[in-house]
Short mmCIF file of C-alpha atoms in Angstrom, two decimals:
data_model
loop_
_atom_site.label_atom_id
_atom_site.label_comp_id
_atom_site.label_asym_id
_atom_site.label_seq_id
_atom_site.Cartn_x
_atom_site.Cartn_y
_atom_site.Cartn_z
CA ASP A 1222 10.71 31.78 88.63
CA THR A 1223 11.23 28.54 88.72
CA GLY A 1224 8.70 25.64 88.61
CA SER A 1225 5.17 24.99 87.79
CA SER A 1226 4.35 28.61 86.63
CA ASP A 1227 6.66 31.09 85.97
CA SER A 1228 4.35 34.18 87.88
CA ASP A 1229 3.48 33.06 90.98
CA ASP A 1230 5.98 34.27 92.69
CA LEU A 1231 8.09 30.84 94.15
CA THR A 1232 11.21 29.50 93.28
CA SER A 1233 14.00 27.35 94.21
CA ASP A 1234 16.30 29.97 92.81
CA VAL A 1235 18.47 31.29 95.29
CA THR A 1236 20.64 33.57 92.73
CA PRO A 1237 17.07 35.26 91.38
CA THR A 1238 17.27 38.25 88.96
CA ILE A 1239 14.44 40.82 89.50
CA GLN A 1240 12.77 43.52 86.84
CA VAL A 1241 12.73 46.94 88.26
CA THR A 1242 9.89 48.82 85.98
CA LEU A 1243 11.24 52.78 85.83
CA ASN A 1244 8.48 54.65 86.68
CA GLY A 1245 8.53 58.93 86.09
CA SER A 1246 8.90 61.47 83.93
CA GLY A 1247 10.21 64.34 83.04
CA ALA A 1248 12.23 65.99 86.29
CA THR A 1249 11.16 62.60 87.95
CA ALA A 1250 12.71 60.47 85.13
CA PRO A 1251 15.62 58.22 86.05
CA VAL A 1252 18.10 59.31 83.65
CA ALA A 1253 21.69 56.99 82.37
CA GLY A 1254 24.27 56.37 85.96
CA ASP A 1255 21.37 56.73 88.55
CA VAL A 1256 22.62 53.71 90.59
CA VAL A 1257 19.16 51.52 91.68
CA LYS A 1258 19.62 49.57 94.08
CA LEU A 1259 17.45 46.34 94.90
CA TYR A 1260 17.01 45.12 98.80
CA GLU A 1261 15.43 42.27 100.94
CA GLY A 1262 13.82 43.56 103.87
CA ALA A 1263 16.45 45.77 104.71
CA VAL A 1264 19.38 44.69 103.50
CA GLU A 1265 20.72 45.75 99.74
CA VAL A 1266 21.48 42.26 98.10
CA GLY A 1267 21.98 43.80 94.05
CA SER A 1268 22.26 47.84 92.31
CA ALA A 1269 22.80 48.04 89.00
CA THR A 1270 23.51 51.58 87.73
CA LEU A 1271 21.35 53.08 84.52
CA THR A 1272 22.16 52.60 80.88
CA ALA A 1273 20.58 54.15 77.78
CA GLN A 1274 19.03 51.10 76.91
CA ASN A 1275 18.10 50.74 80.57
CA ILE A 1276 15.92 53.69 80.08
CA SER A 1277 14.94 53.20 76.62
CA ASP A 1278 13.55 49.90 77.57
CA GLY A 1279 12.54 51.20 80.85
CA TYR A 1280 13.74 49.26 82.62
CA VAL A 1281 17.07 46.72 83.88
CA ASP A 1282 17.33 43.17 85.69
CA ILE A 1283 19.16 43.05 89.33
CA THR A 1284 20.45 39.53 90.38
CA SER A 1285 20.92 38.78 94.07
CA SER A 1286 22.58 38.25 96.03
CA THR A 1287 22.45 34.05 97.53
CA LEU A 1288 19.61 34.10 99.87
CA THR A 1289 18.71 31.61 102.61
CA GLY A 1290 14.94 30.22 101.55
CA GLY A 1291 11.80 30.99 103.18
CA SER A 1292 9.45 34.60 102.62
CA ASN A 1293 11.35 37.49 101.16
CA SER A 1294 10.27 40.63 100.39
CA PHE A 1295 12.12 43.25 97.83
CA THR A 1296 12.07 46.78 97.02
CA ALA A 1297 14.04 49.12 95.28
CA THR A 1298 14.92 52.54 94.98
CA VAL A 1299 16.88 55.16 92.03
CA THR A 1300 19.74 57.44 93.11
CA ASP A 1301 20.10 60.12 91.30
CA ALA A 1302 23.65 62.03 90.72
CA SER A 1303 23.21 64.29 93.24
CA SER A 1304 21.96 61.42 95.71
CA ASN A 1305 18.50 62.28 95.26
CA VAL A 1306 16.73 58.92 96.81
CA SER A 1307 13.53 57.96 95.42
CA SER A 1308 10.74 56.49 97.42
CA PRO A 1309 11.22 52.75 97.62
CA SER A 1310 8.48 50.71 95.25
CA SER A 1311 5.66 48.28 96.47
CA ALA A 1312 6.96 45.68 98.24
CA LEU A 1313 7.31 41.88 95.46
CA ALA A 1314 6.84 38.59 98.29
CA VAL A 1315 9.26 36.07 96.58
CA THR A 1316 8.34 32.37 99.00
CA LEU A 1317 12.09 30.68 97.92
CA ASP A 1318 11.36 26.78 97.95
CA THR A 1319 15.39 25.13 98.48
CA SER A 1320 14.03 22.00 99.56
CA ASP A 1321 13.33 18.50 97.53
CA PRO A 1322 10.59 17.32 98.15
CA SER A 1323 10.38 12.99 99.29
CA ALA A 1324 9.82 10.63 96.32
CA PRO A 1325 6.80 8.77 95.92
CA ALA A 1326 5.41 5.72 96.81
CA VAL A 1327 5.04 3.38 94.07
CA ALA A 1328 3.55 -0.53 93.29
CA LEU A 1329 1.84 -2.89 91.63
CA ASN A 1330 -1.59 -2.25 91.20
CA SER A 1331 -2.24 -6.48 91.34
CA ASP A 1332 0.50 -8.95 91.55
CA THR A 1333 -1.95 -11.53 90.13
CA GLY A 1334 -1.33 -14.74 89.56
CA SER A 1335 -0.56 -18.08 91.97
CA SER A 1336 1.81 -15.43 94.05
CA SER A 1337 1.32 -12.15 95.10
CA SER A 1338 4.92 -10.66 95.83
CA ASP A 1339 7.26 -12.13 93.12
CA GLY A 1340 6.17 -9.14 90.36
CA ILE A 1341 4.69 -11.39 87.75
CA THR A 1342 1.06 -9.74 86.75
CA SER A 1343 -0.90 -9.69 84.11
CA ASN A 1344 -2.05 -6.25 85.52
CA GLY A 1345 0.44 -3.49 84.17
CA GLN A 1346 -1.25 -0.45 86.41
CA VAL A 1347 1.60 1.31 88.73
CA ASP A 1348 0.67 3.03 91.67
CA VAL A 1349 1.21 6.46 92.54
CA SER A 1350 0.97 8.18 95.93
CA GLY A 1351 2.81 10.18 98.25
CA ILE A 1352 2.55 13.21 95.56
CA GLU A 1353 2.95 17.03 97.19
CA ALA A 1354 -0.68 19.25 96.57
CA GLY A 1355 0.27 21.11 93.40
CA ALA A 1356 3.05 18.80 92.57
CA THR A 1357 3.99 17.90 89.45
CA TRP A 1358 5.42 13.58 89.14
CA GLN A 1359 7.25 11.67 85.88
CA TYR A 1360 7.81 8.27 84.97
CA SER A 1361 9.90 6.03 83.81
CA THR A 1362 10.33 2.67 82.25
CA ASN A 1363 14.38 2.34 81.22
CA GLY A 1364 16.84 3.41 83.54
CA GLY A 1365 15.29 7.67 83.87
CA GLY A 1366 16.51 7.21 80.29
CA SER A 1367 13.47 9.62 79.44
CA TRP A 1368 10.45 10.29 81.60
CA THR A 1369 6.88 10.65 80.99
CA PRO A 1370 4.49 13.57 82.13
CA GLY A 1371 1.98 11.37 84.44
CA THR A 1372 -1.65 11.75 85.84
CA GLY A 1373 -3.56 11.50 88.50
CA THR A 1374 -2.00 8.80 90.30
CA SER A 1375 -1.24 5.94 87.80
CA PHE A 1376 0.14 5.07 84.47
CA THR A 1377 -0.06 1.31 83.24
CA LEU A 1378 2.98 -0.54 81.86
CA SER A 1379 2.76 -2.44 78.04
CA ALA A 1380 3.74 -6.12 78.58
CA GLY A 1381 7.15 -7.28 78.93
CA ALA A 1382 9.57 -7.46 80.97
CA TYR A 1383 11.11 -4.95 83.35
CA ALA A 1384 15.14 -5.69 86.05
CA SER A 1385 14.38 -4.07 88.79
CA GLY A 1386 15.53 0.30 88.59
CA ASP A 1387 13.81 0.09 84.95
CA VAL A 1388 11.13 1.83 86.37
CA GLN A 1389 11.10 4.66 88.73
CA VAL A 1390 8.95 7.44 89.58
CA ARG A 1391 10.04 10.73 91.14
CA GLN A 1392 7.70 14.58 91.48
CA THR A 1393 8.84 18.09 90.91
CA ASP A 1394 7.28 20.84 94.18
CA GLU A 1395 5.64 23.60 92.46
CA ALA A 1396 9.22 25.63 92.98
CA GLY A 1397 10.85 23.53 91.00
CA ASN A 1398 12.59 21.62 93.06
CA THR A 1399 12.61 17.17 91.74
CA SER A 1400 12.47 15.08 93.96
CA SER A 1401 15.11 12.12 94.22
CA THR A 1402 13.59 8.64 92.38
CA THR A 1403 12.09 5.71 93.53
CA SER A 1404 11.60 2.67 91.65
CA LEU A 1405 9.98 -0.37 90.90
CA GLY A 1406 11.44 -3.64 91.25
CA ALA A 1407 11.82 -6.54 89.02
CA VAL A 1408 8.25 -7.17 86.89
CA THR A 1409 6.95 -8.51 84.02
CA VAL A 1410 3.99 -7.60 82.62
CA ASP A 1411 1.50 -10.99 81.21
CA ALA A 1412 -1.72 -10.65 80.23
CA THR A 1413 -1.47 -13.51 76.80
CA VAL A 1414 -3.08 -16.50 78.10
CA PRO A 1415 -1.33 -19.75 77.72
CA ALA A 1416 -1.17 -21.43 74.08
CA LEU A 1417 -2.11 -24.85 73.12
CA ALA A 1418 1.20 -25.81 70.84
CA SER A 1419 0.92 -29.53 70.58
CA ALA A 1420 -1.05 -32.96 72.35
CA THR A 1421 0.68 -36.31 71.96
CA VAL A 1422 0.29 -39.17 73.06
CA LEU A 1423 2.39 -41.86 73.75
CA GLY A 1424 1.84 -45.51 76.04
CA THR A 1425 -0.03 -44.25 78.46
CA SER A 1426 1.29 -40.55 78.58
CA LEU A 1427 -0.01 -37.76 77.04
CA VAL A 1428 1.27 -34.89 76.85
CA LEU A 1429 0.14 -31.22 76.67
CA THR A 1430 2.90 -28.68 76.01
CA TYR A 1431 2.32 -25.50 75.92
CA THR A 1432 4.02 -22.00 74.72
CA GLU A 1433 4.09 -18.96 77.34
CA ALA A 1434 4.83 -14.52 76.80
CA ALA A 1435 7.02 -14.79 79.68
CA GLY A 1436 8.15 -17.07 81.72
CA ASP A 1437 7.06 -19.91 83.51
CA LEU A 1438 2.74 -22.11 83.91
CA ALA A 1439 1.82 -22.07 87.63
CA SER A 1440 2.75 -26.03 89.29
CA ILE A 1441 -1.14 -24.65 90.07
CA THR A 1442 -2.00 -28.94 89.58
CA PRO A 1443 -5.54 -29.27 87.37
CA ALA A 1444 -7.46 -32.08 88.51
CA THR A 1445 -8.01 -35.24 86.83
CA THR A 1446 -11.45 -34.76 86.74
CA ASP A 1447 -10.60 -32.19 84.64
CA PHE A 1448 -9.72 -34.13 81.20
CA SER A 1449 -11.23 -37.18 79.44
CA VAL A 1450 -9.71 -38.67 77.15
CA THR A 1451 -11.21 -40.78 74.14
CA LYS A 1452 -10.13 -42.78 71.32
CA GLY A 1453 -11.75 -45.02 68.31
CA VAL A 1454 -14.97 -44.22 65.93
CA GLY A 1455 -16.56 -45.34 68.22
CA ASN A 1456 -15.48 -42.23 71.09
CA ASP A 1457 -14.26 -45.30 73.74
CA PRO A 1458 -12.60 -43.50 76.75
CA VAL A 1459 -10.14 -44.08 78.03
CA THR A 1460 -9.19 -43.33 81.73
CA VAL A 1461 -7.60 -40.25 83.36
CA SER A 1462 -5.77 -41.60 86.52
CA ALA A 1463 -2.88 -38.85 86.48
CA VAL A 1464 -2.32 -35.61 85.80
CA ALA A 1465 1.24 -33.69 86.39
CA VAL A 1466 1.99 -30.28 85.75
CA ASP A 1467 6.09 -29.75 85.47
CA ALA A 1468 6.30 -25.79 84.97
CA SER A 1469 9.78 -24.81 83.86
CA ALA A 1470 8.83 -26.78 80.66
CA LYS A 1471 5.25 -25.68 79.90
CA THR A 1472 3.87 -29.65 79.95
CA VAL A 1473 1.07 -30.76 80.77
CA THR A 1474 1.29 -35.35 81.35
CA LEU A 1475 -1.98 -37.05 82.09
CA THR A 1476 -1.36 -40.53 82.87
CA LEU A 1477 -3.77 -43.13 81.13
CA GLY A 1478 -5.63 -46.41 82.41
CA SER A 1479 -4.28 -47.92 78.91
CA ALA A 1480 -1.99 -47.61 77.01
CA ILE A 1481 -2.67 -45.56 72.86
CA LEU A 1482 -0.95 -47.92 70.08
CA ALA A 1483 -0.08 -46.77 66.88
CA THR A 1484 -3.14 -48.49 65.90
CA ASP A 1485 -5.69 -46.25 67.73
CA THR A 1486 -7.44 -43.47 65.84
CA ASN A 1487 -9.46 -40.22 66.71
CA ILE A 1488 -7.40 -39.93 69.51
CA LEU A 1489 -9.45 -37.14 71.47
CA VAL A 1490 -9.28 -34.72 73.95
CA ASP A 1491 -11.14 -32.12 76.80
CA TYR A 1492 -10.48 -30.19 79.70
CA THR A 1493 -12.84 -28.18 81.84
CA PRO A 1494 -11.36 -25.88 83.64
CA GLY A 1495 -11.59 -27.02 87.55
CA THR A 1496 -11.25 -25.71 90.49
CA ASN A 1497 -7.48 -26.04 90.21
CA LYS A 1498 -7.02 -24.13 87.23
CA LEU A 1499 -4.26 -24.07 84.78
CA GLN A 1500 -2.61 -20.97 83.97
CA ASP A 1501 1.03 -19.42 83.74
CA LEU A 1502 2.53 -17.13 86.47
CA ALA A 1503 1.13 -14.25 85.79
CA GLY A 1504 -2.51 -16.39 86.74
CA ASN A 1505 -3.47 -15.70 83.04
CA LEU A 1506 -5.98 -19.14 82.50
CA ALA A 1507 -5.01 -22.02 79.99
CA ALA A 1508 -8.62 -22.28 77.49
CA SER A 1509 -10.02 -24.89 77.92
CA LEU A 1510 -10.17 -28.09 75.08
CA THR A 1511 -13.27 -29.89 73.01
CA ASP A 1512 -12.56 -32.42 71.14
CA GLN A 1513 -8.16 -31.52 70.50
CA ALA A 1514 -6.60 -33.62 68.34
CA VAL A 1515 -3.75 -35.58 69.59
CA THR A 1516 -0.73 -36.84 67.86
CA TYR A 1517 0.55 -40.32 68.46
CA SER A 1518 4.47 -39.76 69.33
CA GLY A 1519 5.90 -42.50 69.03
CA ASP A 1520 6.93 -45.35 66.11
CA VAL A 1521 4.08 -46.13 63.05
CA THR A 1522 6.61 -47.58 60.72
CA ALA A 1523 6.38 -51.09 60.44
CA PRO A 1524 9.15 -53.31 59.73
CA ALA A 1525 9.87 -55.32 56.36
CA ALA A 1526 7.91 -58.32 55.15
CA PRO A 1527 10.42 -61.06 56.31
CA SER A 1528 9.76 -64.60 53.51
CA VAL A 1529 9.34 -67.92 54.71
CA ASP A 1530 10.46 -71.22 54.42
CA LEU A 1531 9.63 -75.15 55.02
CA LEU A 1532 13.69 -75.41 56.67
CA ALA A 1533 15.78 -78.32 54.69
CA SER A 1534 15.78 -80.65 57.80
CA SER A 1535 11.74 -81.25 58.34
CA ASP A 1536 11.58 -81.15 54.52
CA THR A 1537 11.57 -85.09 54.40
CA GLY A 1538 11.53 -87.59 52.36
CA SER A 1539 13.70 -88.13 48.55
CA SER A 1540 13.83 -84.04 48.96
CA ASP A 1541 15.09 -81.78 51.04
CA SER A 1542 13.25 -78.74 49.08
CA ASP A 1543 9.82 -80.36 47.77
CA ASP A 1544 7.98 -78.39 51.02
CA ILE A 1545 6.44 -82.33 51.11
CA THR A 1546 7.03 -84.01 55.08
CA SER A 1547 5.72 -85.94 57.37
CA ASP A 1548 6.97 -83.77 60.39
CA VAL A 1549 4.07 -82.33 61.89
CA THR A 1550 5.95 -80.40 63.70
CA PRO A 1551 8.12 -78.75 60.83
CA THR A 1552 10.30 -76.05 61.75
CA LEU A 1553 10.33 -72.88 59.27
CA GLN A 1554 13.22 -70.56 58.99
CA VAL A 1555 11.71 -66.73 58.21
CA THR A 1556 14.03 -64.44 57.16
CA LEU A 1557 14.20 -60.76 58.18
CA ASN A 1558 14.43 -58.69 55.08
CA GLY A 1559 14.02 -54.33 55.34
CA THR A 1560 16.04 -51.75 55.75
CA GLY A 1561 16.97 -48.43 58.06
CA ALA A 1562 13.59 -48.04 59.57
CA THR A 1563 12.23 -50.73 58.57
CA ALA A 1564 14.46 -53.01 59.67
CA PRO A 1565 13.65 -55.19 62.23
CA VAL A 1566 15.13 -55.17 66.16
CA ALA A 1567 16.29 -57.45 69.25
CA GLY A 1568 12.42 -57.62 70.40
CA ASP A 1569 10.60 -57.59 68.22
CA VAL A 1570 8.35 -60.97 67.91
CA VAL A 1571 7.56 -62.81 64.37
CA LYS A 1572 4.59 -64.64 65.18
CA LEU A 1573 3.89 -68.01 62.41
CA TYR A 1574 0.74 -68.41 60.98
CA GLU A 1575 -0.68 -71.46 59.64
CA GLY A 1576 -3.67 -69.99 57.62
CA ALA A 1577 -5.41 -67.46 60.37
CA VAL A 1578 -4.40 -70.15 63.50
CA GLU A 1579 -1.39 -69.02 64.44
CA VAL A 1580 1.17 -72.00 65.09
CA GLY A 1581 4.47 -69.88 66.22
CA SER A 1582 6.22 -67.14 67.52
CA ALA A 1583 9.69 -65.65 68.29
CA THR A 1584 11.05 -62.38 70.20
CA LEU A 1585 14.13 -61.68 68.65
CA VAL A 1586 17.57 -61.45 69.20
CA SER A 1587 20.90 -60.15 68.42
CA GLY A 1588 22.21 -62.83 67.05
CA ASP A 1589 18.84 -63.56 65.51
CA ILE A 1590 19.62 -60.02 63.40
CA SER A 1591 23.10 -61.27 62.39
CA LEU A 1592 22.43 -64.19 60.82
CA GLY A 1593 19.21 -62.26 59.54
CA TYR A 1594 16.99 -65.12 60.07
CA VAL A 1595 15.68 -66.50 62.50
CA ASP A 1596 13.37 -70.75 62.92
CA ILE A 1597 10.59 -71.39 64.44
CA THR A 1598 8.56 -74.75 65.35
CA SER A 1599 5.28 -75.00 65.02
CA SER A 1600 2.32 -75.85 67.37
CA THR A 1601 1.18 -80.16 65.99
CA LEU A 1602 -0.05 -80.32 63.04
CA THR A 1603 -2.90 -82.73 60.65
CA ALA A 1604 -2.32 -84.20 57.90
CA GLY A 1605 -2.76 -81.92 54.67
CA SER A 1606 -2.41 -79.01 52.53
CA LYS A 1607 -0.88 -75.85 55.03
CA SER A 1608 -0.18 -71.99 53.82
CA PHE A 1609 2.11 -70.19 56.33
CA THR A 1610 3.14 -66.78 57.09
CA VAL A 1611 4.68 -64.58 58.92
CA THR A 1612 4.16 -61.65 60.47
CA VAL A 1613 6.66 -59.21 62.34
CA THR A 1614 5.74 -56.90 65.50
CA ASP A 1615 7.59 -54.06 66.34
CA ALA A 1616 7.57 -52.34 70.10
CA SER A 1617 5.12 -49.76 69.00
CA SER A 1618 2.94 -53.03 68.19
CA ASN A 1619 4.42 -52.27 64.70
CA VAL A 1620 2.96 -55.13 62.50
CA SER A 1621 5.12 -55.63 59.42
CA SER A 1622 2.56 -57.06 56.14
CA PRO A 1623 2.78 -60.46 56.08
CA SER A 1624 5.06 -61.91 53.92
CA GLY A 1625 4.88 -63.58 50.33
#
């Protein structure tokens, strides 16, 4: 008696085994050697000769010959050695169902996010339909490697990625016939919001980098007004002029109206979700940001302090090394110092000061780097004692200490 019940006389077994109970006492009691015949309708479909064990047990099991599907009515008789035949038993109605049920239908309850058909969702519920009355159903999440009994009309997938065919559903009818499987396409269940990994700035580009549990960010661009950037102790506003989302890189780049320098401090960014909300492909929304600290990502190492001396050709008079001159536009030689990260490079700017006033400058070229110095001619000076210093400013606006 196959299927969900072993006592409903509904089976998919085309050669079912029928148990015949032996009745009677005294002269009517069956004995070893009597023959029990099994009929389906008027057709004999099986028989058994009783043994002493059958008599002791009080029954005999007879397996029917192959039957066709549908309703079947079984009776049994006992014939003794003198060919006396008992009255037939009461009829046993058995329904033989050999037809497999149709495969169930299966679908995501909701394919959330920017696309409703990409299989990337924050909702792991899978809906199952087409289950026959009285049938049971099962689902697999490993391509049919193992099966879990289903209840109701749905089940829920855990977070993770499922290849096409990993998620399968089947049903078994009351007779025990099992349908073919129905497979769900590729599915990713992601209920984790994008998390901010870093906020960095260089010049006019402020980059928010996110980590994402599964997949990419959605290609949805928030408005510039959703962001605000400030700097300095006074929280001076910095205009956000454009926003760009790189979905695969998981970055949001803000273009600023003015450059952030290495010398700027207290750089902060706020994000308040507006109409076009920053989100991942599953529709999980990135959290708002309030006073999120931003790290300057450029070069923050200043060049080494240079040295300065009056060029001998500008040191007029009886000595070319006594720093007494009549030249009102003297030329000074600036020696470039430092190694590695502190070594000046082509493009750095050397500024010459007399006191606090800039009186000359030069942009370094490769030849200056090779020579290790640069000559700068001062603007016109007045007579008297002068104190010259120089600094080097690199491309990231890092300024060296003044020369000693």
